[in-house]
PDB file of C-alpha atoms in Angstrom:
ATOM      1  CA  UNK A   1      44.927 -41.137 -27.746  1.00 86.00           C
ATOM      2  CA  UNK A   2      41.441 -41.613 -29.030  1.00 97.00           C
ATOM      3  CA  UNK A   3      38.245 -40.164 -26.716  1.00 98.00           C
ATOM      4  CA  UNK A   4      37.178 -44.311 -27.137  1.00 98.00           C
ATOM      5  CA  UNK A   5      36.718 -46.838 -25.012  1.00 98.00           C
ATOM      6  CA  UNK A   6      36.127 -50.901 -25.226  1.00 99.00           C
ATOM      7  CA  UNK A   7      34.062 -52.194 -23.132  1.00 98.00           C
ATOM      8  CA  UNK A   8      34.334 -55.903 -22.832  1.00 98.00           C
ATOM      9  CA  UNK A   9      31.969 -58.000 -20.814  1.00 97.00           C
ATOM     10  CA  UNK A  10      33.377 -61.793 -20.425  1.00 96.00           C
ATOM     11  CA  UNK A  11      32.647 -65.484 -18.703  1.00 92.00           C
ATOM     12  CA  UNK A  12      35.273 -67.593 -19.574  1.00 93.00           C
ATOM     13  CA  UNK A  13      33.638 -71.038 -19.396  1.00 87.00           C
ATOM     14  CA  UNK A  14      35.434 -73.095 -21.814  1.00 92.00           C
ATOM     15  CA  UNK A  15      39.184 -73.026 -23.109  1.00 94.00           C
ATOM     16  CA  UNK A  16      38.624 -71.560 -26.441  1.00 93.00           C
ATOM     17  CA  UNK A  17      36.948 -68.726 -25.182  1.00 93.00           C
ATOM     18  CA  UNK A  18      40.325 -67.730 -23.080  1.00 97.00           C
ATOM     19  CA  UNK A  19      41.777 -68.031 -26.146  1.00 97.00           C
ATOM     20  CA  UNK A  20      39.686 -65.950 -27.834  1.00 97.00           C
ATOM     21  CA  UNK A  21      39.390 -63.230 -24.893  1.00 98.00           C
ATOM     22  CA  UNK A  22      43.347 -63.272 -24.990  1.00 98.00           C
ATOM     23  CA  UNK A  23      43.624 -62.448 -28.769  1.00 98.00           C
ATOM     24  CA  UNK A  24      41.021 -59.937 -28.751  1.00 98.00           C
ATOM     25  CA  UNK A  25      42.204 -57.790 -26.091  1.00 98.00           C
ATOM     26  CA  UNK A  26      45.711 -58.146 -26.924  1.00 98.00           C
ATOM     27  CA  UNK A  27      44.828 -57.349 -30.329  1.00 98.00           C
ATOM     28  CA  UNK A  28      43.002 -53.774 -29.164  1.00 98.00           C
ATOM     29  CA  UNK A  29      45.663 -52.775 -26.876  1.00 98.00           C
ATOM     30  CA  UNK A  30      48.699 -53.497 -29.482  1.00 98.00           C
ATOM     31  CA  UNK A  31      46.729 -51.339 -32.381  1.00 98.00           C
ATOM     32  CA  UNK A  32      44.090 -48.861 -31.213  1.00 98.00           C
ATOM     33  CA  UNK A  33      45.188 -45.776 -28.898  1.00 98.00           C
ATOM     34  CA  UNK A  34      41.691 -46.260 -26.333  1.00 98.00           C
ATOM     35  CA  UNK A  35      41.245 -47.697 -23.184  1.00 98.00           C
ATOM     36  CA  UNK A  36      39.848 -50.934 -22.744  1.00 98.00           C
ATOM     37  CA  UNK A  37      38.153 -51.996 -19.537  1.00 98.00           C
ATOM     38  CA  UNK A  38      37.258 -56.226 -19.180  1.00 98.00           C
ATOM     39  CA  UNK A  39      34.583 -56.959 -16.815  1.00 98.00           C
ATOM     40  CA  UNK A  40      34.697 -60.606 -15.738  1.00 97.00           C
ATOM     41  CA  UNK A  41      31.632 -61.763 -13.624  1.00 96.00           C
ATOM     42  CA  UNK A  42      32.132 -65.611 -12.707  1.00 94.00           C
ATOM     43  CA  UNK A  43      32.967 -67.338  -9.670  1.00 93.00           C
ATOM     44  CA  UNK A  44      36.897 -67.195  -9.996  1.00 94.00           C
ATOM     45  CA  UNK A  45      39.070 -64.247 -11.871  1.00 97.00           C
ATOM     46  CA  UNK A  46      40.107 -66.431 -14.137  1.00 97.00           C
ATOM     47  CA  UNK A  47      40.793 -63.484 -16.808  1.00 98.00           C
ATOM     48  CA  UNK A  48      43.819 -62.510 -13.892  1.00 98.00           C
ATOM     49  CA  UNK A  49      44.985 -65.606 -13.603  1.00 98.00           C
ATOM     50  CA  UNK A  50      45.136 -66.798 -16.865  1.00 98.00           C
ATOM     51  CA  UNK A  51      44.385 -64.400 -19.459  1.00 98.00           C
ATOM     52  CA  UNK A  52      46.820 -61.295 -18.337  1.00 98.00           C
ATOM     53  CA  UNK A  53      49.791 -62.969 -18.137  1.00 98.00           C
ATOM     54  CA  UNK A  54      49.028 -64.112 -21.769  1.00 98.00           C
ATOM     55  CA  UNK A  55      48.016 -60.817 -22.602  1.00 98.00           C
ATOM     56  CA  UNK A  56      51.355 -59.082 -21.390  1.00 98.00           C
ATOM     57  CA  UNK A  57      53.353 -60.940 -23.316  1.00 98.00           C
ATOM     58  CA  UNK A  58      51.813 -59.674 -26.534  1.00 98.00           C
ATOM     59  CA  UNK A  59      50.703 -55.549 -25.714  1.00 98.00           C
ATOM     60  CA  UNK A  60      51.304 -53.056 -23.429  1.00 98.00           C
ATOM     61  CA  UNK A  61      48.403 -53.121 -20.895  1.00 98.00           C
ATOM     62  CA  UNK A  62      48.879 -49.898 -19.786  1.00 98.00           C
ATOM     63  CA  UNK A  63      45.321 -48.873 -20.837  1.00 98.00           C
ATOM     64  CA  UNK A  64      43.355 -52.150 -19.607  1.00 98.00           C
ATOM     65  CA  UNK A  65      41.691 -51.779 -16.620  1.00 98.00           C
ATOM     66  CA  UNK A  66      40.598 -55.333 -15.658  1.00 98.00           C
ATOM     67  CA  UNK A  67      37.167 -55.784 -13.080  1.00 98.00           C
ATOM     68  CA  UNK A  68      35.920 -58.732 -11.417  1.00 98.00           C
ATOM     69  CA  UNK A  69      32.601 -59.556  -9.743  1.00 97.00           C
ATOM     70  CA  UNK A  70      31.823 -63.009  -8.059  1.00 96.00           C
ATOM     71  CA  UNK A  71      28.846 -64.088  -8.713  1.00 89.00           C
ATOM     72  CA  UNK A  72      27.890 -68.153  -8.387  1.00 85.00           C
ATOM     73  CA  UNK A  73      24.699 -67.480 -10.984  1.00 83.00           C
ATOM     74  CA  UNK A  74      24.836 -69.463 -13.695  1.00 79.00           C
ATOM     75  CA  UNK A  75      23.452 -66.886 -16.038  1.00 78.00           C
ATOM     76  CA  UNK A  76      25.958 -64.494 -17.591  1.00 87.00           C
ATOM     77  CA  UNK A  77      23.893 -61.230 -17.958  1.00 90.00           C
ATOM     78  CA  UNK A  78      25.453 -59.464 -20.879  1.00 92.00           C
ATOM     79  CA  UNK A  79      23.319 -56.476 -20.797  1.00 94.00           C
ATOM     80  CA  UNK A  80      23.794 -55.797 -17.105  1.00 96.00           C
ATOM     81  CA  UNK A  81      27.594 -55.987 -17.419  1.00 96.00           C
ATOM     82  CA  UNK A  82      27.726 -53.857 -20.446  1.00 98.00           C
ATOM     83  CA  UNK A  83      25.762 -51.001 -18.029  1.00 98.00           C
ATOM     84  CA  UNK A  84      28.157 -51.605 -15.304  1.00 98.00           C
ATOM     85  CA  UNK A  85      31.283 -51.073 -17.679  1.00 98.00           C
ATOM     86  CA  UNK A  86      29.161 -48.181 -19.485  1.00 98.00           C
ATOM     87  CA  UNK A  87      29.196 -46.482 -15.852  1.00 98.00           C
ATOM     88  CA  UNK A  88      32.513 -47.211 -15.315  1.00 98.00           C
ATOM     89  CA  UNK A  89      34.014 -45.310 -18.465  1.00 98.00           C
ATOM     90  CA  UNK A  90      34.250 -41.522 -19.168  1.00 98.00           C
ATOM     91  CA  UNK A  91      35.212 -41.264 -22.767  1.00 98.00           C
ATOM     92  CA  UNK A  92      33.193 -39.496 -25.467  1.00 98.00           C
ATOM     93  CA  UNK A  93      32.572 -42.807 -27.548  1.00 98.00           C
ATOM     94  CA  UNK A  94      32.686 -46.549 -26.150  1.00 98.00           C
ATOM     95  CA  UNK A  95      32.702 -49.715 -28.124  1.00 98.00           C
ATOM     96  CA  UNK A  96      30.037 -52.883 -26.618  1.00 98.00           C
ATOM     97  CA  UNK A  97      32.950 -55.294 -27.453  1.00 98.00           C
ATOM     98  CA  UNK A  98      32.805 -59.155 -28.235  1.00 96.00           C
ATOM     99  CA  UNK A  99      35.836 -60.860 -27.053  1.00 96.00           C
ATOM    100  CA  UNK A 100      35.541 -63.404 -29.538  1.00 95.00           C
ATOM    101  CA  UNK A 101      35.420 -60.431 -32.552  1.00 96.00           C
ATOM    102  CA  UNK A 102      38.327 -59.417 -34.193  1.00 98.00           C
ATOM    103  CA  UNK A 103      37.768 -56.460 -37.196  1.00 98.00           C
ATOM    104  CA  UNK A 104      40.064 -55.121 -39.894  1.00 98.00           C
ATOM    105  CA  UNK A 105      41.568 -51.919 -37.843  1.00 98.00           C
ATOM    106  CA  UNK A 106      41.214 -49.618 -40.741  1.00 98.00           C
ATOM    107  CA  UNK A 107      37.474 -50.431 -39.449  1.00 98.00           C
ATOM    108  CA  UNK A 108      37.848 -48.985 -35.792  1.00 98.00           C
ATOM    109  CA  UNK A 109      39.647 -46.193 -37.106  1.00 98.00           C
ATOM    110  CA  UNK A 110      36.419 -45.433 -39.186  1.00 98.00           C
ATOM    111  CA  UNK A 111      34.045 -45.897 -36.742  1.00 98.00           C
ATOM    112  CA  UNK A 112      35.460 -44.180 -33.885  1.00 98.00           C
ATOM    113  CA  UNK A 113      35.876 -40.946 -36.020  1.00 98.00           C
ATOM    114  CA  UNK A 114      32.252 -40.999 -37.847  1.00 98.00           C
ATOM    115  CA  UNK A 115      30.941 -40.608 -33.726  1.00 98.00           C
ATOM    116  CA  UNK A 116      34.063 -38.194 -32.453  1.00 98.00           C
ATOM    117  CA  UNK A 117      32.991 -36.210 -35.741  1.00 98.00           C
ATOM    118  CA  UNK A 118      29.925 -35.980 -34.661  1.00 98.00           C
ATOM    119  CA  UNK A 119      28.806 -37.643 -37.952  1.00 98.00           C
ATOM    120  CA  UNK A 120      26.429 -40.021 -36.173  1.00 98.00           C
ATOM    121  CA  UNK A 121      25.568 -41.728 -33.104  1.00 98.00           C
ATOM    122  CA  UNK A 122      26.170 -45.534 -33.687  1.00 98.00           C
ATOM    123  CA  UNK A 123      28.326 -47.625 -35.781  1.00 98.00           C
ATOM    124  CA  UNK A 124      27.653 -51.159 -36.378  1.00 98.00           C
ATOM    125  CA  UNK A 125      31.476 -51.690 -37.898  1.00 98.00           C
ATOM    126  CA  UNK A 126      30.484 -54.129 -40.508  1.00 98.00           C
ATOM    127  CA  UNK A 127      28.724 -54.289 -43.470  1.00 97.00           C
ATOM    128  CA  UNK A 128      24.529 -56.365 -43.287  1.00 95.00           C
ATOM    129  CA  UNK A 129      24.854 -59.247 -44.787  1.00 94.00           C
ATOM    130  CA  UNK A 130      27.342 -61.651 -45.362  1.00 95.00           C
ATOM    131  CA  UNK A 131      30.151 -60.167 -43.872  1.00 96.00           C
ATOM    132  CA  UNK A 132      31.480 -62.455 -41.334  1.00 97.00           C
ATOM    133  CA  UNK A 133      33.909 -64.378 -41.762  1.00 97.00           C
ATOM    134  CA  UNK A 134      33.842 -67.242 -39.206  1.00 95.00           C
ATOM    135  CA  UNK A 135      37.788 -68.421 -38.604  1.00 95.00           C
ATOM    136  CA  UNK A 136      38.501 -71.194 -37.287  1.00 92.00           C
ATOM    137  CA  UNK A 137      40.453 -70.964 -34.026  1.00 95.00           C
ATOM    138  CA  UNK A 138      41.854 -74.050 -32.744  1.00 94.00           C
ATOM    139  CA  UNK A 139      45.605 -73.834 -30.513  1.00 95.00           C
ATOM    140  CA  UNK A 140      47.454 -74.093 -33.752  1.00 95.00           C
ATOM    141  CA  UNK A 141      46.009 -71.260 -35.387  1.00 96.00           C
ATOM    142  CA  UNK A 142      45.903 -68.999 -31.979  1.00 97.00           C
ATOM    143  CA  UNK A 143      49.252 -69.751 -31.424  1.00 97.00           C
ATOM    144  CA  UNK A 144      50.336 -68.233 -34.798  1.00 97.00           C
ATOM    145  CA  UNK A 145      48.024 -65.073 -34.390  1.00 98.00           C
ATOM    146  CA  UNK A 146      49.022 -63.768 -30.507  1.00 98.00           C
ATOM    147  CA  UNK A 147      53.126 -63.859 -31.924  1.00 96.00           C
ATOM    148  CA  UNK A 148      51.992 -61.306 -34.920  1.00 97.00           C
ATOM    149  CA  UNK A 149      48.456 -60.220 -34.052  1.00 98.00           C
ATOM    150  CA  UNK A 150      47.547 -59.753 -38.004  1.00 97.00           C
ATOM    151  CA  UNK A 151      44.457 -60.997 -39.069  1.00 97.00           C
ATOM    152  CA  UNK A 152      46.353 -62.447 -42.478  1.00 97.00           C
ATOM    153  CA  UNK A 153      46.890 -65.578 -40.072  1.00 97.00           C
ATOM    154  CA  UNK A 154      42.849 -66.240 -39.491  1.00 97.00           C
ATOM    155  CA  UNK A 155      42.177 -65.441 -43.665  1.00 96.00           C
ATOM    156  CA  UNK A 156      43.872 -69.103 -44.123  1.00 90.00           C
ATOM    157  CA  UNK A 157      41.177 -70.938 -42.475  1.00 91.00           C
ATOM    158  CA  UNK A 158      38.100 -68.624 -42.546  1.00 96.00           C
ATOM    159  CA  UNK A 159      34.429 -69.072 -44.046  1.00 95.00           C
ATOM    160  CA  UNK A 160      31.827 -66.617 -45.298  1.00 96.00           C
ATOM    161  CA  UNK A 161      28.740 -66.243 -43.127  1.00 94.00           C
ATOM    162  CA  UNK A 162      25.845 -63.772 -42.315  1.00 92.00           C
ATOM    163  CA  UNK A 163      26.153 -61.003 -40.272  1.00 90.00           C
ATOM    164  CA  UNK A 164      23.521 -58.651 -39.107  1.00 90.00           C
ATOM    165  CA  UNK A 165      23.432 -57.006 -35.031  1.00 90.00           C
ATOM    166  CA  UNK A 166      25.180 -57.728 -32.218  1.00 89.00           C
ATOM    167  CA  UNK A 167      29.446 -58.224 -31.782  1.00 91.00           C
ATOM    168  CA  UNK A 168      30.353 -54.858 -31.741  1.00 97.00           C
ATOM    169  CA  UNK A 169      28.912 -51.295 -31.515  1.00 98.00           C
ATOM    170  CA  UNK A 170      30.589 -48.178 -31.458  1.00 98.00           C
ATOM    171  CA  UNK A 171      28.488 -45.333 -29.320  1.00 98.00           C
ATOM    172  CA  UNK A 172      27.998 -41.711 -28.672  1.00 98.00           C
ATOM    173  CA  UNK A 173      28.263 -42.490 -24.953  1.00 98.00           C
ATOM    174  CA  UNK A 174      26.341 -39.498 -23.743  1.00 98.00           C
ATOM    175  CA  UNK A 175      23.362 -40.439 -26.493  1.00 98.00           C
ATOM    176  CA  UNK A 176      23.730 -43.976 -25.147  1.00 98.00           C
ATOM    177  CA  UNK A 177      22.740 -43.370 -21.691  1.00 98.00           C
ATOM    178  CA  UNK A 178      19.430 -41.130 -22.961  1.00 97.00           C
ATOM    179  CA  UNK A 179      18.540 -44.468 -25.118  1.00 98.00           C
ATOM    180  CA  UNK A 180      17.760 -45.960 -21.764  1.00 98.00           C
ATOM    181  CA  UNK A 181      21.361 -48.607 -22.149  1.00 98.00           C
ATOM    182  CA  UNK A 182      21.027 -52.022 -22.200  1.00 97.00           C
ATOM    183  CA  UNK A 183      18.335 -53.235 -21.329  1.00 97.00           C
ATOM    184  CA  UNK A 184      18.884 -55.393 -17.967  1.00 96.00           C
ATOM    185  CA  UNK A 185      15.378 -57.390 -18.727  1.00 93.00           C
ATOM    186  CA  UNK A 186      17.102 -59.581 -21.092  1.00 89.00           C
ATOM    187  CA  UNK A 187      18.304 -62.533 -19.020  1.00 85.00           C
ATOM    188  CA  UNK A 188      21.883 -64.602 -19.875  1.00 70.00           C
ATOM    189  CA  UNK A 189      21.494 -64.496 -24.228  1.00 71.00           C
ATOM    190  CA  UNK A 190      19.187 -63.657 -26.381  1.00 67.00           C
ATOM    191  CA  UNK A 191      17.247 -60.540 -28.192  1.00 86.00           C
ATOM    192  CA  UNK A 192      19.352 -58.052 -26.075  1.00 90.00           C
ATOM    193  CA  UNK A 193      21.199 -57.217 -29.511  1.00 93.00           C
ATOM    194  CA  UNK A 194      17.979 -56.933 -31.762  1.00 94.00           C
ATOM    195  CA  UNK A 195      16.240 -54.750 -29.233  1.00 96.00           C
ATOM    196  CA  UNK A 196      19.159 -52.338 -28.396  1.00 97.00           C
ATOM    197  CA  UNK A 197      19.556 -52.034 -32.117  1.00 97.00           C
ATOM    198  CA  UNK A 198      15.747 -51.218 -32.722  1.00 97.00           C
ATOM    199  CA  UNK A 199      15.900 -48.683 -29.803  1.00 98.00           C
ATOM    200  CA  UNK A 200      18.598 -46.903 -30.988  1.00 98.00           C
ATOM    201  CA  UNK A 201      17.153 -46.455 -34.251  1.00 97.00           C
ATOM    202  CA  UNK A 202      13.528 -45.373 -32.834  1.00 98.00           C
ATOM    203  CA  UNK A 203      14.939 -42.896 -30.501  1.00 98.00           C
ATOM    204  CA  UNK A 204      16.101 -41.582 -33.725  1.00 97.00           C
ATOM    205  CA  UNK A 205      20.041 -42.105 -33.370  1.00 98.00           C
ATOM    206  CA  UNK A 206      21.641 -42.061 -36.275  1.00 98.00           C
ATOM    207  CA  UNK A 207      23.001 -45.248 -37.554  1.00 98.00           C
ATOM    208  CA  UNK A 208      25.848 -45.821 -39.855  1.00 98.00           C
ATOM    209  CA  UNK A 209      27.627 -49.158 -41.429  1.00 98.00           C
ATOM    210  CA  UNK A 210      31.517 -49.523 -42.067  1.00 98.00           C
ATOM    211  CA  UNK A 211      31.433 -51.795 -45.279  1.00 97.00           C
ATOM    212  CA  UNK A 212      33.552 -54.681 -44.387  1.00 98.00           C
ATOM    213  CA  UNK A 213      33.873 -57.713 -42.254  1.00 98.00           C
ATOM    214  CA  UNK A 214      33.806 -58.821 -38.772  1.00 98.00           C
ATOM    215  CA  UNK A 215      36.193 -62.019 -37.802  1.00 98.00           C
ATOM    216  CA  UNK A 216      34.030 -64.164 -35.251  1.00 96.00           C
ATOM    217  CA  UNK A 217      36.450 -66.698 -33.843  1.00 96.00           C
ATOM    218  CA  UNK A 218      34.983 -69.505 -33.447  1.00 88.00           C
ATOM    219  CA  UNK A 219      34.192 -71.162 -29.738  1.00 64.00           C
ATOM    220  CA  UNK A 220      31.942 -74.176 -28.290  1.00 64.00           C
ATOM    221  CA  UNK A 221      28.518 -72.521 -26.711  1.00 53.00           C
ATOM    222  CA  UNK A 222      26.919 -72.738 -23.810  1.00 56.00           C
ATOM    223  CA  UNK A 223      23.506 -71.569 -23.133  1.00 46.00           C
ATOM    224  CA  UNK A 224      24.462 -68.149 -22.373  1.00 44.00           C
ATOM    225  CA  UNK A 225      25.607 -67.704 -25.680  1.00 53.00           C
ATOM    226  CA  UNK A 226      22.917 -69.797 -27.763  1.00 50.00           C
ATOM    227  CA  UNK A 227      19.102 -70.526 -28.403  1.00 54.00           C
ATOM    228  CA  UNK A 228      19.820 -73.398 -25.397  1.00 59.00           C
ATOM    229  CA  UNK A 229      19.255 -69.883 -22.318  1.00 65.00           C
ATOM    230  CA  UNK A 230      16.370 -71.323 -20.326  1.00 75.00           C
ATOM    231  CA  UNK A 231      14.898 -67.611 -20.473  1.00 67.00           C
ATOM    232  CA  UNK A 232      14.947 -67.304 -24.384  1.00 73.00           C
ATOM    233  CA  UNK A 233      11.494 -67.555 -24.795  1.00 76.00           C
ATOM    234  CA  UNK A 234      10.682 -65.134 -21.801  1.00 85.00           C
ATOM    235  CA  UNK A 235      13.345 -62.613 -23.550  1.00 85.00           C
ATOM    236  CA  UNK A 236      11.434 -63.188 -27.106  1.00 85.00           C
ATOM    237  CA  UNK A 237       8.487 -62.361 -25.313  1.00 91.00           C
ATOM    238  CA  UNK A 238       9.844 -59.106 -24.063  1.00 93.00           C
ATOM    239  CA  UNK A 239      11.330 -58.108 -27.036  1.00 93.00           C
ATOM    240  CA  UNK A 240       8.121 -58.717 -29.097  1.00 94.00           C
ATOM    241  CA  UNK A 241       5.972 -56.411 -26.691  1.00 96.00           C
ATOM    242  CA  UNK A 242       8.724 -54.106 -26.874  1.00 96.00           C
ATOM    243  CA  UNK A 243       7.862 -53.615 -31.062  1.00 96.00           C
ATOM    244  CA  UNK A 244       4.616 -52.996 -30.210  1.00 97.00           C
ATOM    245  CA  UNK A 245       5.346 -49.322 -28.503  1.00 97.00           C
ATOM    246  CA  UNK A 246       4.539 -46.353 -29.831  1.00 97.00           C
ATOM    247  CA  UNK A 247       6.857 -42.737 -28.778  1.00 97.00           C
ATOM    248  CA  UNK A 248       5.225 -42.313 -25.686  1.00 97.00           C
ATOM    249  CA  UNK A 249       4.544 -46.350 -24.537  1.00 98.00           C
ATOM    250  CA  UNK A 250       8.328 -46.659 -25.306  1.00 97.00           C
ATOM    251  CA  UNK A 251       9.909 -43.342 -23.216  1.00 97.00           C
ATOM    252  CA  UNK A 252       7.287 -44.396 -20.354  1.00 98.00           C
ATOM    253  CA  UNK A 253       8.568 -48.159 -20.329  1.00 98.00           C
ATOM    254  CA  UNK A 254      11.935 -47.313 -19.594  1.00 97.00           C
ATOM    255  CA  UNK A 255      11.885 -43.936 -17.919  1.00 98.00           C
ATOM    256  CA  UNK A 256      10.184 -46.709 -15.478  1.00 98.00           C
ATOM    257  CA  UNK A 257      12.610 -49.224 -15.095  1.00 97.00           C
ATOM    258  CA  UNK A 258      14.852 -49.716 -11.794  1.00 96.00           C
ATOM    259  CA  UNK A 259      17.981 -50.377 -13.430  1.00 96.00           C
ATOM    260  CA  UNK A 260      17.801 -47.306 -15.671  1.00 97.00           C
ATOM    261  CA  UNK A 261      17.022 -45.230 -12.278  1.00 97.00           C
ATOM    262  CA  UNK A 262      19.718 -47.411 -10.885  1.00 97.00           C
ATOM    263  CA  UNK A 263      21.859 -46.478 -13.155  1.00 97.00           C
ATOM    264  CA  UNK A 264      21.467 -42.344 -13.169  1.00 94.00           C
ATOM    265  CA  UNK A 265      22.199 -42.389  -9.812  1.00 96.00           C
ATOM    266  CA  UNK A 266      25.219 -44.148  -9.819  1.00 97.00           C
ATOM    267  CA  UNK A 267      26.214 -41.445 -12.736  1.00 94.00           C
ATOM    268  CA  UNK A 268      24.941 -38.437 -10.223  1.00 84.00           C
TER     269      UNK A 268
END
């Protein structure tokens, strides 16, 4: 079994994104030997409820571990719940996981070895640039996919689109935690991704590519997953003053910050 694990932060708001969470997950646990922990922070489990006894009927959950924290705020915190899962695992690599992301598994395979080999420090598992391909998802189509769980069924409706940060990112976990995590700052959507991305690479990680595509299926948006998030412009304002750091202004800024000491302690 690989040293790996996924770490999959979720809100299921809308029907198409228990679709999506469904396919994902049960598409990890049927063809990559990791753990995979889902993290649902909403004010009802509905990912017990609704999405595991989907899920069982496709994989072997053996290696899901499945959390749940109530919580009535409206804003879905990505970054926060990424940390919380991030302290919750104890494998030498983990995966920031979409659940609406699907990738070729020759792709995981790659990525998950380039860190294990000690290679380099962070995979973004598809290629910059127009390397999405955006499938359409509707109950026809997701019906088709959980019975086989091959991604030949979403190449029949699929459309070339840009791809650049954000999805998924595989992780030296241990060189993860000294990059300061996610950064807790960024409130419901928005930036996080750019940021963590920028960080990573001015901490001097090393950063590698797999040259293929991601499948993003497809899913209405609320504003915790669009330009809509009431705190976009506050996050765009953090992440701007972020760029203007040098070394020391950078370390200082988050050596400071309450959810990073937070954090250490609760990894004491």
């Amino acid at each position: 079994m690989y040293d790996l694990t996924f770490l999959i932060p979720i809100r299921i708001e809308t029907e198409d994104r228990l679709r999506n969470v469904i396919s994902s997950v049960s598409y990890l646990l049927r063809n990559i030997p990791a753990k995979v922990i889902v993290k649902e922070v909403s004010n009802h489990p509905t990912f017990r409820f609704r999405a595991l006894p989907e899920i069982r009927k496709y994989a072997n959950t053996d290696n899901l571990t499945f959390l749940f924290e109530e919580n009535n705020d409206p804003f879905f915190c990505k970054s926060k719940v990424l940390n919380d899962l991030l302290v919750e695992s104890d494998t030498k690599v983990v995966a920031n996981y979409d659940a609406d992301c699907i990738l070729p598994i020759s792709s995981y395979h790659q990525a998950y070895s380039a860190i294990n080999d000690d290679q380099v420090d962070v995979v973004y598992p598809y290629g910059c640039g127009v390397y999405q391909w955006r499938a359409e998802y509707n109950p026809e189509v997701y019906e088709e996919f959980v019975q086989s769980l091959d991604t030949s069924v979403l190449d029949k409706k699929k459309v070339l689109y840009n791809s650049t940060i954000g999805w998924v990112q595989f992780v030296n976990r241990q060189k993860y935690i000294q990059s300061y995590m996610m950064n807790e700052n960024f409130i419901s959507w928005g930036c996080e991704d750019s940021e963590f991305y920028y960080r990573m690479s001015f901490l001097e990680n090393r950063i590698a590519r797999i040259d293929n595509y991601v499948y993003h299926l497809e899913h209405s948006r609320t504003f915790n997953s669009w330009f809509s998030n009431p705190n976009f412009n506050s996050n765009n304002n953090l992440w701007n003053a972020i760029k203007t750091f040098d070394r020391n202004q950078m370390v200082s800024y988050y050596e400071s910050q309450e959810y990073y000491k937070n954090r250490k302690r609760q990894m004491a």
